[in-house]
Tab-separated table of C-alpha atoms (C1' of nucleotides) in Angstrom:
chain	number	residue	atom	x	y	z
J	1	MET	CA	12.558	-5.230	-14.263
J	2	ALA	CA	14.238	-1.991	-15.269
J	3	LYS	CA	13.432	-0.348	-18.541
J	4	ASP	CA	16.320	1.065	-20.500
J	5	ALA	CA	15.777	4.786	-20.687
J	6	SER	CA	19.522	5.042	-21.169
J	7	ALA	CA	19.359	3.218	-24.469
J	8	GLY	CA	19.632	5.967	-27.081
J	9	ARG	CA	23.345	6.765	-27.103
J	10	GLY	CA	24.050	10.431	-27.174
J	11	ASN	CA	20.897	10.859	-25.161
J	12	THR	CA	22.459	12.343	-22.074
J	13	ARG	CA	19.121	13.539	-20.770
J	14	GLY	CA	17.776	10.010	-20.695
J	15	ARG	CA	20.906	8.686	-19.054
J	16	ILE	CA	20.644	11.338	-16.364
J	17	LEU	CA	17.069	10.385	-15.623
J	18	GLU	CA	17.892	6.697	-15.454
J	19	ALA	CA	20.774	7.396	-13.060
J	20	CYS	CA	18.441	9.526	-10.954
J	21	ARG	CA	15.843	6.787	-10.801
J	22	LEU	CA	18.398	4.259	-9.589
J	23	LEU	CA	20.034	6.586	-7.075
J	24	PHE	CA	16.750	7.986	-5.777
J	25	ASN	CA	15.409	4.473	-5.322
J	26	GLU	CA	18.503	3.663	-3.330
J	27	ARG	CA	18.740	6.650	-1.041
J	28	GLY	CA	15.907	9.065	-1.803
J	29	PRO	CA	16.020	12.317	-3.781
J	30	THR	CA	17.100	14.452	-0.836
J	31	ASP	CA	20.040	12.218	0.013
J	32	VAL	CA	21.496	12.139	-3.470
J	33	THR	CA	23.539	15.145	-4.569
J	34	THR	CA	23.862	16.571	-8.059
J	35	ALA	CA	27.568	15.723	-7.899
J	36	GLN	CA	26.710	12.058	-7.320
J	37	ILE	CA	24.243	12.057	-10.178
J	38	ALA	CA	26.796	13.581	-12.540
J	39	ALA	CA	29.417	11.065	-11.421
J	40	ALA	CA	27.020	8.168	-11.972
J	41	VAL	CA	26.289	9.346	-15.499
J	42	GLY	CA	29.949	10.021	-16.102
J	43	ILE	CA	29.497	13.665	-17.019
J	44	ASN	CA	30.377	16.972	-15.442
J	45	GLU	CA	28.125	18.728	-13.004
J	46	GLY	CA	27.986	21.735	-15.281
J	47	ASN	CA	26.665	19.551	-18.057
J	48	LEU	CA	24.024	18.183	-15.722
J	49	TYR	CA	22.771	21.705	-15.176
J	50	TYR	CA	22.608	22.247	-18.907
J	51	HIS	CA	19.930	19.546	-19.097
J	52	PHE	CA	18.155	20.318	-15.838
J	53	GLN	CA	18.476	23.768	-14.291
J	54	ARG	CA	17.031	22.525	-10.991
J	55	LYS	CA	16.757	19.253	-9.179
J	56	GLU	CA	13.031	19.917	-9.172
J	57	GLN	CA	12.979	19.555	-12.945
J	58	MET	CA	14.613	16.150	-12.758
J	59	LEU	CA	11.842	15.010	-10.452
J	60	GLU	CA	9.195	16.346	-12.796
J	61	ALA	CA	10.746	14.586	-15.774
J	62	LEU	CA	10.988	11.376	-13.753
J	63	PHE	CA	7.356	11.645	-12.811
J	64	ASP	CA	6.446	11.903	-16.493
J	65	LEU	CA	8.266	8.627	-17.112
J	66	PHE	CA	6.605	7.079	-14.089
J	67	GLU	CA	3.171	8.048	-15.365
J	68	GLN	CA	3.959	6.524	-18.732
J	69	ALA	CA	5.063	3.244	-17.161
J	70	LEU	CA	1.968	3.323	-15.011
J	71	ARG	CA	-0.316	3.725	-17.961
J	72	VAL	CA	1.248	0.671	-19.560
J	73	VAL	CA	0.591	-1.453	-16.472
J	74	ALA	CA	-2.907	-0.045	-16.043
J	75	ALA	CA	-3.698	-0.860	-19.654
J	76	ALA	CA	-3.040	-4.504	-18.874
J	77	ASP	CA	-6.202	-4.192	-16.828
J	78	LEU	CA	-8.054	-7.276	-15.782
J	79	ALA	CA	-10.841	-7.439	-18.258
J	80	TYR	CA	-11.939	-9.817	-15.500
J	81	ALA	CA	-15.689	-10.498	-15.688
J	82	GLY	CA	-15.349	-14.216	-15.520
J	83	ASP	CA	-12.917	-15.275	-18.171
J	84	ALA	CA	-9.629	-16.403	-16.698
J	85	PRO	CA	-8.202	-13.126	-15.499
J	86	ARG	CA	-4.497	-13.308	-14.965
J	87	TYR	CA	-4.574	-11.860	-11.502
J	88	ARG	CA	-1.062	-12.951	-10.731
J	89	ASP	CA	0.457	-11.427	-13.844
J	90	TYR	CA	-1.550	-8.311	-13.243
J	91	LEU	CA	-0.354	-7.988	-9.652
J	92	GLY	CA	3.168	-8.808	-10.806
J	93	GLY	CA	3.022	-5.869	-13.183
J	94	TRP	CA	2.045	-3.545	-10.363
J	95	PHE	CA	4.754	-4.803	-8.047
J	96	GLY	CA	7.340	-4.342	-10.766
J	97	LEU	CA	6.211	-0.776	-11.223
J	98	ILE	CA	6.245	-0.056	-7.519
J	99	TRP	CA	9.719	-1.509	-7.362
J	100	ASP	CA	11.077	0.471	-10.302
J	101	TRP	CA	9.699	3.733	-8.948
J	102	ARG	CA	9.672	3.019	-5.260
J	103	PHE	CA	11.095	6.375	-4.231
J	104	PHE	CA	7.873	8.001	-5.397
J	105	TYR	CA	6.017	5.862	-2.862
J	106	ARG	CA	8.543	5.819	-0.063
J	107	ASP	CA	9.636	9.458	-0.325
J	108	ALA	CA	6.378	11.011	-1.451
J	109	GLY	CA	6.630	13.688	1.236
J	110	ARG	CA	10.128	14.676	0.205
J	111	VAL	CA	9.197	14.659	-3.463
J	112	SER	CA	6.285	16.967	-2.685
J	113	ARG	CA	8.534	19.354	-0.805
J	114	LEU	CA	11.215	19.351	-3.487
J	115	ALA	CA	8.800	19.609	-6.401
J	116	PRO	CA	5.559	21.141	-5.110
J	117	GLY	CA	4.200	21.190	-8.633
J	118	LEU	CA	3.905	17.406	-8.504
J	119	ARG	CA	1.658	17.404	-5.468
J	120	PRO	CA	-1.693	17.325	-7.285
J	121	ARG	CA	-0.397	14.771	-9.765
J	122	LEU	CA	0.779	12.466	-6.995
J	123	LYS	CA	-2.612	12.748	-5.346
J	124	ALA	CA	-4.487	12.112	-8.583
J	125	LEU	CA	-2.373	9.054	-9.210
J	126	SER	CA	-3.124	7.373	-5.914
J	127	ASP	CA	-6.817	8.264	-6.224
J	128	GLU	CA	-6.862	6.538	-9.569
J	129	GLY	CA	-4.987	3.557	-8.196
J	130	GLU	CA	-7.546	3.120	-5.446
J	131	ALA	CA	-10.408	3.395	-7.921
J	132	GLN	CA	-8.756	0.734	-10.015
J	133	ILE	CA	-8.417	-1.739	-7.166
J	134	ARG	CA	-12.022	-1.036	-6.197
J	135	ARG	CA	-13.191	-1.767	-9.733
J	136	ALA	CA	-11.248	-5.019	-9.682
J	137	LEU	CA	-12.845	-6.082	-6.388
J	138	VAL	CA	-16.362	-5.171	-7.401
J	139	GLY	CA	-15.766	-6.985	-10.668
J	140	MET	CA	-14.695	-10.100	-8.818
J	141	ARG	CA	-17.798	-9.953	-6.670
J	142	GLU	CA	-20.069	-9.517	-9.647
J	143	ALA	CA	-18.336	-12.331	-11.489
J	144	GLY	CA	-19.037	-14.610	-8.564
J	145	LEU	CA	-15.380	-15.031	-7.723
J	146	MET	CA	-15.683	-13.404	-4.338
J	147	GLN	CA	-18.219	-13.181	-1.559
J	148	ALA	CA	-17.969	-10.259	0.815
J	149	THR	CA	-20.111	-7.503	2.258
J	150	ALA	CA	-19.564	-3.917	1.143
J	151	GLU	CA	-17.850	-3.199	4.455
J	152	GLN	CA	-15.557	-6.195	4.140
J	153	THR	CA	-14.715	-5.165	0.602
J	154	GLU	CA	-13.698	-1.693	1.746
J	155	ARG	CA	-11.426	-3.051	4.470
J	156	LEU	CA	-10.003	-5.573	2.068
J	157	LEU	CA	-9.325	-2.751	-0.362
J	158	VAL	CA	-7.390	-0.780	2.217
J	159	ASN	CA	-5.392	-3.781	3.382
J	160	ALA	CA	-4.589	-4.765	-0.199
J	161	TRP	CA	-3.467	-1.218	-0.882
J	162	ILE	CA	-1.205	-1.138	2.141
J	163	VAL	CA	0.356	-4.554	1.606
J	164	SER	CA	0.995	-3.977	-2.091
J	165	THR	CA	2.332	-0.469	-1.626
J	166	TYR	CA	4.621	-1.274	1.259
J	167	TRP	CA	5.651	-4.827	0.433
J	168	ILE	CA	8.821	-3.590	-1.233
J	169	ASP	CA	9.769	-1.404	1.690
J	170	TYR	CA	8.954	-4.232	4.067
J	171	LEU	CA	11.417	-6.494	2.250
J	172	ARG	CA	14.166	-3.934	2.603
J	173	SER	CA	13.509	-2.761	6.123
J	174	ARG	CA	12.588	-6.081	7.665
J	175	HIS	CA	14.748	-8.491	5.719
J	176	GLY	CA	17.463	-6.222	4.402
J	177	ILE	CA	16.674	-7.158	0.822
J	178	ALA	CA	18.159	-4.462	-1.379
J	179	ASP	CA	18.124	-6.449	-4.564
J	180	VAL	CA	14.582	-7.541	-5.262
J	181	LYS	CA	14.235	-10.604	-7.436
J	182	ARG	CA	11.366	-12.260	-9.192
J	183	GLU	CA	10.823	-14.574	-6.230
J	184	HIS	CA	10.318	-11.618	-3.886
J	185	ILE	CA	7.739	-10.151	-6.189
J	186	ASP	CA	5.986	-13.528	-6.309
J	187	GLN	CA	6.030	-13.675	-2.532
J	188	GLY	CA	4.390	-10.258	-2.411
J	189	ILE	CA	1.722	-11.363	-4.823
J	190	ARG	CA	1.072	-14.371	-2.631
J	191	GLN	CA	0.804	-12.139	0.432
J	192	VAL	CA	-1.760	-9.926	-1.247
J	193	LEU	CA	-3.731	-12.891	-2.536
J	194	GLU	CA	-3.810	-14.284	0.982
J	195	LEU	CA	-5.944	-11.286	1.944
J	196	PHE	CA	-8.533	-12.367	-0.588
J	197	VAL	CA	-8.483	-16.095	-0.051
J	198	PRO	CA	-10.984	-16.182	2.827
J	199	TYR	CA	-13.520	-14.389	0.665
J	200	LEU	CA	-13.027	-16.288	-2.570
J	201	THR	CA	-15.595	-18.699	-3.936
J	202	PRO	CA	-14.326	-22.077	-5.170
J	203	ARG	CA	-14.335	-20.620	-8.667
J	204	GLY	CA	-12.415	-17.572	-7.448
J	205	LEU	CA	-9.855	-19.807	-5.784
J	206	GLU	CA	-9.351	-21.734	-8.990
J	207	LEU	CA	-8.663	-18.584	-10.943
J	208	THR	CA	-6.316	-16.856	-8.571
J	209	LEU	CA	-4.290	-19.430	-6.701
J	210	PRO	CA	-1.314	-21.205	-8.179
J	211	GLY	CA	-0.815	-24.908	-7.919
J	212	ARG	CA	-4.308	-25.360	-9.197
J	213	PRO	CA	-4.775	-25.703	-12.953
J	214	ASP	CA	-5.953	-22.518	-14.637
J	215	ALA	CA	-9.357	-23.907	-15.490
J	216	ALA	CA	-11.081	-21.842	-18.181
Z	1	MET	CA	-0.242	10.385	22.745
Z	2	ALA	CA	3.018	12.220	23.313
Z	3	LYS	CA	4.974	11.763	26.478
Z	4	ASP	CA	6.447	14.856	28.054
Z	5	ALA	CA	10.174	14.417	27.969
Z	6	SER	CA	10.384	18.209	28.116
Z	7	ALA	CA	8.884	18.285	31.594
Z	8	GLY	CA	11.829	18.843	33.911
Z	9	ARG	CA	12.539	22.564	33.552
Z	10	GLY	CA	16.155	23.340	33.235
Z	11	ASN	CA	16.477	20.057	31.446
Z	12	THR	CA	17.656	21.385	28.117
Z	13	ARG	CA	18.842	18.000	26.983
Z	14	GLY	CA	15.372	16.534	27.350
Z	15	ARG	CA	13.787	19.472	25.580
Z	16	ILE	CA	16.192	19.057	22.675
Z	17	LEU	CA	15.324	15.393	22.349
Z	18	GLU	CA	11.605	16.076	22.441
Z	19	ALA	CA	11.973	18.767	19.772
Z	20	CYS	CA	13.982	16.319	17.683
Z	21	ARG	CA	11.343	13.645	18.012
Z	22	LEU	CA	8.616	15.993	16.807
Z	23	LEU	CA	10.645	17.478	13.965
Z	24	PHE	CA	12.053	14.149	12.820
Z	25	ASN	CA	8.572	12.669	12.804
Z	26	GLU	CA	7.463	15.543	10.633
Z	27	ARG	CA	10.219	15.660	8.056
Z	28	GLY	CA	12.803	12.997	8.827
Z	29	PRO	CA	16.196	13.372	10.503
Z	30	THR	CA	18.059	14.249	7.307
Z	31	ASP	CA	15.653	17.032	6.406
Z	32	VAL	CA	15.804	18.793	9.757
Z	33	THR	CA	18.801	21.037	10.395
Z	34	THR	CA	20.508	21.711	13.682
Z	35	ALA	CA	19.470	25.347	13.305
Z	36	GLN	CA	15.824	24.328	13.149
Z	37	ILE	CA	16.196	22.118	16.188
Z	38	ALA	CA	17.821	24.917	18.180
Z	39	ALA	CA	15.102	27.333	17.091
Z	40	ALA	CA	12.375	24.885	18.102
Z	41	VAL	CA	13.914	24.510	21.553
Z	42	GLY	CA	14.487	28.235	21.795
Z	43	ILE	CA	18.207	27.970	22.380
Z	44	ASN	CA	21.309	28.839	20.458
Z	45	GLU	CA	22.935	26.469	18.032
Z	46	GLY	CA	26.145	26.628	19.999
Z	47	ASN	CA	24.286	25.464	23.073
Z	48	LEU	CA	22.828	22.597	21.117
Z	49	TYR	CA	26.335	21.425	20.322
Z	50	TYR	CA	27.225	21.609	23.971
Z	51	HIS	CA	24.671	18.876	24.658
Z	52	PHE	CA	25.186	16.839	21.506
Z	53	GLN	CA	28.427	17.148	19.580
Z	54	ARG	CA	26.944	15.353	16.580
Z	55	LYS	CA	23.543	14.793	15.119
Z	56	GLU	CA	24.353	11.108	15.395
Z	57	GLN	CA	24.363	11.396	19.171
Z	58	MET	CA	20.886	12.893	19.189
Z	59	LEU	CA	19.667	9.881	17.232
Z	60	GLU	CA	21.307	7.514	19.663
Z	61	ALA	CA	19.761	9.260	22.644
Z	62	LEU	CA	16.370	9.231	20.904
Z	63	PHE	CA	16.702	5.531	20.275
Z	64	ASP	CA	17.299	4.959	23.971
Z	65	LEU	CA	14.018	6.732	24.735
Z	66	PHE	CA	12.290	4.766	22.013
Z	67	GLU	CA	13.473	1.489	23.484
Z	68	GLN	CA	12.225	2.528	26.905
Z	69	ALA	CA	8.789	3.384	25.546
Z	70	LEU	CA	8.801	0.122	23.681
Z	71	ARG	CA	9.536	-1.888	26.762
Z	72	VAL	CA	6.572	-0.281	28.494
Z	73	VAL	CA	4.214	-1.262	25.687
Z	74	ALA	CA	5.708	-4.729	25.409
Z	75	ALA	CA	5.232	-5.240	29.130
Z	76	ALA	CA	1.509	-4.750	28.626
Z	77	ASP	CA	1.737	-8.058	26.802
Z	78	LEU	CA	-1.311	-10.126	26.210
Z	79	ALA	CA	-1.139	-12.692	28.921
Z	80	TYR	CA	-3.815	-14.024	26.551
Z	81	ALA	CA	-4.271	-17.748	27.112
Z	82	GLY	CA	-7.995	-17.562	27.100
Z	83	ASP	CA	-8.942	-15.000	29.655
Z	84	ALA	CA	-10.285	-11.842	28.052
Z	85	PRO	CA	-7.184	-10.489	26.414
Z	86	ARG	CA	-7.552	-6.848	25.650
Z	87	TYR	CA	-6.382	-7.156	22.082
Z	88	ARG	CA	-7.687	-3.776	21.122
Z	89	ASP	CA	-5.957	-1.943	23.952
Z	90	TYR	CA	-2.820	-3.878	23.250
Z	91	LEU	CA	-2.858	-3.001	19.572
Z	92	GLY	CA	-3.719	0.572	20.481
Z	93	GLY	CA	-0.589	0.742	22.588
Z	94	TRP	CA	1.528	-0.403	19.664
Z	95	PHE	CA	-0.033	2.041	17.265
Z	96	GLY	CA	0.566	4.880	19.704
Z	97	LEU	CA	4.207	3.902	19.934
Z	98	ILE	CA	4.587	3.632	16.186
Z	99	TRP	CA	2.998	7.036	15.854
Z	100	ASP	CA	5.186	8.695	18.481
Z	101	TRP	CA	8.351	7.295	16.960
Z	102	ARG	CA	7.311	6.905	13.387
Z	103	PHE	CA	10.521	8.338	11.924
Z	104	PHE	CA	12.364	5.288	13.207
Z	105	TYR	CA	10.090	3.135	11.048
Z	106	ARG	CA	9.697	5.408	8.063
Z	107	ASP	CA	13.293	6.629	7.890
Z	108	ALA	CA	15.067	3.533	9.149
Z	109	GLY	CA	17.478	3.621	6.217
Z	110	ARG	CA	18.426	7.226	6.852
Z	111	VAL	CA	18.782	6.616	10.561
Z	112	SER	CA	21.121	3.708	9.831
Z	113	ARG	CA	23.252	5.864	7.559
Z	114	LEU	CA	23.371	8.780	9.980
Z	115	ALA	CA	23.983	6.640	13.043
Z	116	PRO	CA	25.511	3.337	11.908
Z	117	GLY	CA	25.919	2.305	15.519
Z	118	LEU	CA	22.160	1.882	15.767
Z	119	ARG	CA	21.960	-0.634	12.952
Z	120	PRO	CA	22.166	-3.825	15.059
Z	121	ARG	CA	19.803	-2.383	17.645
Z	122	LEU	CA	17.221	-1.508	15.000
Z	123	LYS	CA	17.469	-5.021	13.636
Z	124	ALA	CA	17.169	-6.633	17.054
Z	125	LEU	CA	14.116	-4.548	17.780
Z	126	SER	CA	12.179	-5.642	14.742
Z	127	ASP	CA	13.201	-9.258	15.273
Z	128	GLU	CA	11.802	-9.084	18.750
Z	129	GLY	CA	8.648	-7.407	17.501
Z	130	GLU	CA	8.055	-10.199	15.046
Z	131	ALA	CA	8.643	-12.831	17.692
Z	132	GLN	CA	6.121	-11.066	19.889
Z	133	ILE	CA	3.403	-11.042	17.245
Z	134	ARG	CA	4.131	-14.698	16.522
Z	135	ARG	CA	3.755	-15.578	20.196
Z	136	ALA	CA	0.445	-13.731	20.270
Z	137	LEU	CA	-0.844	-15.603	17.230
Z	138	VAL	CA	0.260	-19.004	18.437
Z	139	GLY	CA	-1.272	-18.168	21.797
Z	140	MET	CA	-4.575	-17.359	20.172
Z	141	ARG	CA	-4.505	-20.619	18.298
Z	142	GLU	CA	-3.722	-22.606	21.377
Z	143	ALA	CA	-6.415	-20.817	23.338
Z	144	GLY	CA	-8.946	-21.839	20.696
Z	145	LEU	CA	-9.551	-18.286	19.592
Z	146	MET	CA	-8.238	-18.834	16.116
Z	147	GLN	CA	-8.157	-21.610	13.575
Z	148	ALA	CA	-5.457	-21.484	10.924
Z	149	THR	CA	-2.769	-23.669	9.420
Z	150	ALA	CA	0.877	-22.928	10.161
Z	151	GLU	CA	1.237	-21.514	6.669
Z	152	GLN	CA	-1.787	-19.273	7.052
Z	153	THR	CA	-0.476	-18.104	10.401
Z	154	GLU	CA	2.838	-17.100	8.856
Z	155	ARG	CA	1.179	-15.106	6.086
Z	156	LEU	CA	-1.168	-13.547	8.577
Z	157	LEU	CA	1.818	-12.572	10.673
Z	158	VAL	CA	3.483	-10.809	7.770
Z	159	ASN	CA	0.331	-9.023	6.707
Z	160	ALA	CA	-0.365	-7.928	10.270
Z	161	TRP	CA	3.174	-6.645	10.545
Z	162	ILE	CA	2.914	-4.670	7.346
Z	163	VAL	CA	-0.496	-3.166	8.046
Z	164	SER	CA	0.381	-2.182	11.590
Z	165	THR	CA	3.779	-0.779	10.698
Z	166	TYR	CA	2.638	1.197	7.703
Z	167	TRP	CA	-0.863	2.208	8.763
Z	168	ILE	CA	0.392	5.536	10.046
Z	169	ASP	CA	2.279	6.298	6.859
Z	170	TYR	CA	-0.709	5.182	4.820
Z	171	LEU	CA	-2.884	7.729	6.618
Z	172	ARG	CA	-0.474	10.508	5.797
Z	173	SER	CA	0.412	9.568	2.261
Z	174	ARG	CA	-2.983	8.427	1.093
Z	175	HIS	CA	-5.299	10.678	3.072
Z	176	GLY	CA	-3.047	13.581	3.928
Z	177	ILE	CA	-3.625	13.071	7.643
Z	178	ALA	CA	-0.804	14.832	9.454
Z	179	ASP	CA	-2.510	15.027	12.802
Z	180	VAL	CA	-3.395	11.521	13.897
Z	181	LYS	CA	-6.262	11.302	16.337
Z	182	ARG	CA	-7.668	8.546	18.490
Z	183	GLU	CA	-10.188	7.654	15.781
Z	184	HIS	CA	-7.406	7.045	13.255
Z	185	ILE	CA	-5.658	4.710	15.639
Z	186	ASP	CA	-8.951	2.893	16.199
Z	187	GLN	CA	-9.408	2.592	12.459
Z	188	GLY	CA	-5.970	1.053	12.176
Z	189	ILE	CA	-6.758	-1.431	14.897
Z	190	ARG	CA	-9.935	-2.354	13.058
Z	191	GLN	CA	-7.965	-2.832	9.839
Z	192	VAL	CA	-5.524	-5.178	11.517
Z	193	LEU	CA	-8.294	-7.116	13.236
Z	194	GLU	CA	-9.985	-7.537	9.872
Z	195	LEU	CA	-7.003	-9.649	8.834
Z	196	PHE	CA	-7.759	-12.059	11.680
Z	197	VAL	CA	-11.529	-12.151	11.467
Z	198	PRO	CA	-11.758	-14.904	8.840
Z	199	TYR	CA	-9.719	-17.187	11.073
Z	200	LEU	CA	-11.339	-16.420	14.402
Z	201	THR	CA	-13.517	-18.914	16.205
Z	202	PRO	CA	-16.830	-17.633	17.633
Z	203	ARG	CA	-15.067	-17.285	20.961
Z	204	GLY	CA	-12.217	-15.408	19.296
Z	205	LEU	CA	-14.664	-13.057	17.619
Z	206	GLU	CA	-16.308	-12.342	20.931
Z	207	LEU	CA	-13.029	-11.394	22.533
Z	208	THR	CA	-11.596	-9.206	19.818
Z	209	LEU	CA	-14.390	-7.463	17.975
Z	210	PRO	CA	-16.113	-4.388	19.330
Z	211	GLY	CA	-19.865	-4.037	19.337
Z	212	ARG	CA	-20.023	-7.427	20.935
Z	213	PRO	CA	-20.049	-7.580	24.734
Z	214	ASP	CA	-16.694	-8.463	26.247
Z	215	ALA	CA	-17.900	-11.796	27.510
Z	216	ALA	CA	-15.600	-13.238	30.165
S	1	DG	C1'	25.256	26.033	30.577
S	2	DT	C1'	24.545	29.371	27.451
S	3	DC	C1'	25.817	32.661	24.334
S	4	DT	C1'	28.434	35.159	20.119
S	5	DA	C1'	31.168	34.663	16.832
S	6	DT	C1'	33.324	32.186	13.058
S	7	DA	C1'	35.459	28.388	10.609
S	8	DA	C1'	34.892	24.488	7.379
S	9	DT	C1'	32.499	21.984	4.392
S	10	DG	C1'	29.664	20.736	0.800
S	11	DA	C1'	25.468	21.428	-1.908
S	12	DG	C1'	22.892	23.783	-5.597
S	13	DA	C1'	23.567	26.706	-9.265
S	14	DT	C1'	25.791	29.991	-12.982
S	15	DA	C1'	29.141	32.087	-16.511
S	16	DG	C1'	31.631	31.508	-20.080
S	17	DA	C1'	35.348	29.026	-22.787
S	18	DC	C1'	35.636	25.164	-25.945
V	1	DG	C1'	26.532	19.772	-25.608
V	2	DT	C1'	30.130	19.573	-22.635
V	3	DC	C1'	33.621	21.286	-19.860
V	4	DT	C1'	36.281	24.400	-16.151
V	5	DA	C1'	35.922	27.679	-12.886
V	6	DT	C1'	33.504	30.034	-9.681
V	7	DC	C1'	29.758	31.753	-6.650
V	8	DT	C1'	26.414	31.647	-3.111
V	9	DC	C1'	24.434	29.806	0.543
V	10	DA	C1'	23.009	26.574	4.071
V	11	DT	C1'	24.702	23.291	7.336
V	12	DT	C1'	27.634	21.189	10.548
V	13	DA	C1'	30.743	22.160	13.854
V	14	DT	C1'	34.268	24.748	16.979
V	15	DA	C1'	36.491	28.457	20.012
V	16	DG	C1'	36.115	31.231	23.415
V	17	DA	C1'	33.645	35.055	26.075
V	18	DC	C1'	30.024	35.468	29.595
DNA sequence: GTCTATAATGAGATAGAC
DNA sequence: GTCTATCTCATTATAGAC
């Protein structure tokens, strides 16, 4: 699930960012101190400040990485329109992303306060995310995979957004799951799909639900 | 929406707790300092520490109030079983509670760290909440208001939990709504009901959806 | 109960040697 | 690039006068 930004040896900057991502995901950016970050990387606090003069800059650099990862997942767009879209893989990609960068979702308010410069970028990102889900839904309707009124589609959109965004936090807060595994991601996908099921046409059901052969 | 725990004049303790509730809801317990709390109450920091020796104790006292409020809402249970259950009012009560005490939901991890003694109580509370929703769903099924398999009911339960728990945070994070009004609560209720609609019988639809007369 | 100090800690951040 | 040493400041918390 986790990418290895710490790969390039000698790349202290990358190792710092990777440590930040892990620690921030665990406890949130405001509850992790620079001393803890330095300790996790195995360097001195002074060295940390050589690479990032302010905590704010770490958050900005992390957001850059997040955007990159996001673009990769978004690129694996459902070129749906009828031909066997891999909805489950697609959703799995999103859940993985949300998991890897969950502090940006969970602690968005704190991130905004700590790095005000990120505010517009955070907003733009979620606007784009919504637009993307909407495109997917409209595409499914047009491809005859789904049958729903415009109003139903909008409500479905919002519910899908909420369940997919908060699924990860739900696992932690409700079931104490700190270590998310593939099966948990699959469960989340199933939960989101369940929202769609009542509106799917037989053809839509075939394409999205598991257990049924992936008829072309 | 907000209860007036600050009512009894001379009751500094109550005023402190109410200030805490508001501030914690705004920024979370770890991002609000004792100085800010004292300032909000209009007292000195030293005085604050006369009433609560540790921040932890404020959280514990707040949780007591939260549990009280919760019991009140829970008492307004749906004695559903067929006769005109006021699902909307019931849901509205829950949303109001979640709104008034949203930091307990949103910052549950931080609360647990700051006041470890609350951990089992937080857990017990959400277990009970889940049991309550499950009872409501099973009740609806038995009353012929809903038609769904056991598996569908379980998924519905989880999705309803997620949407109702995170609706408030969704409003803030996605739409920047800091000041939740009656209409936003109503919207949330509508979103949750939308999850049920596909499984409702005609009689169930009559009882839950607005616009239709509340036939007895 | 409430205030005025003031102590104690720990976090973010910098200077300068190596 | 990395370290040691140090600074500043905010935050939690206490002592003791009123």
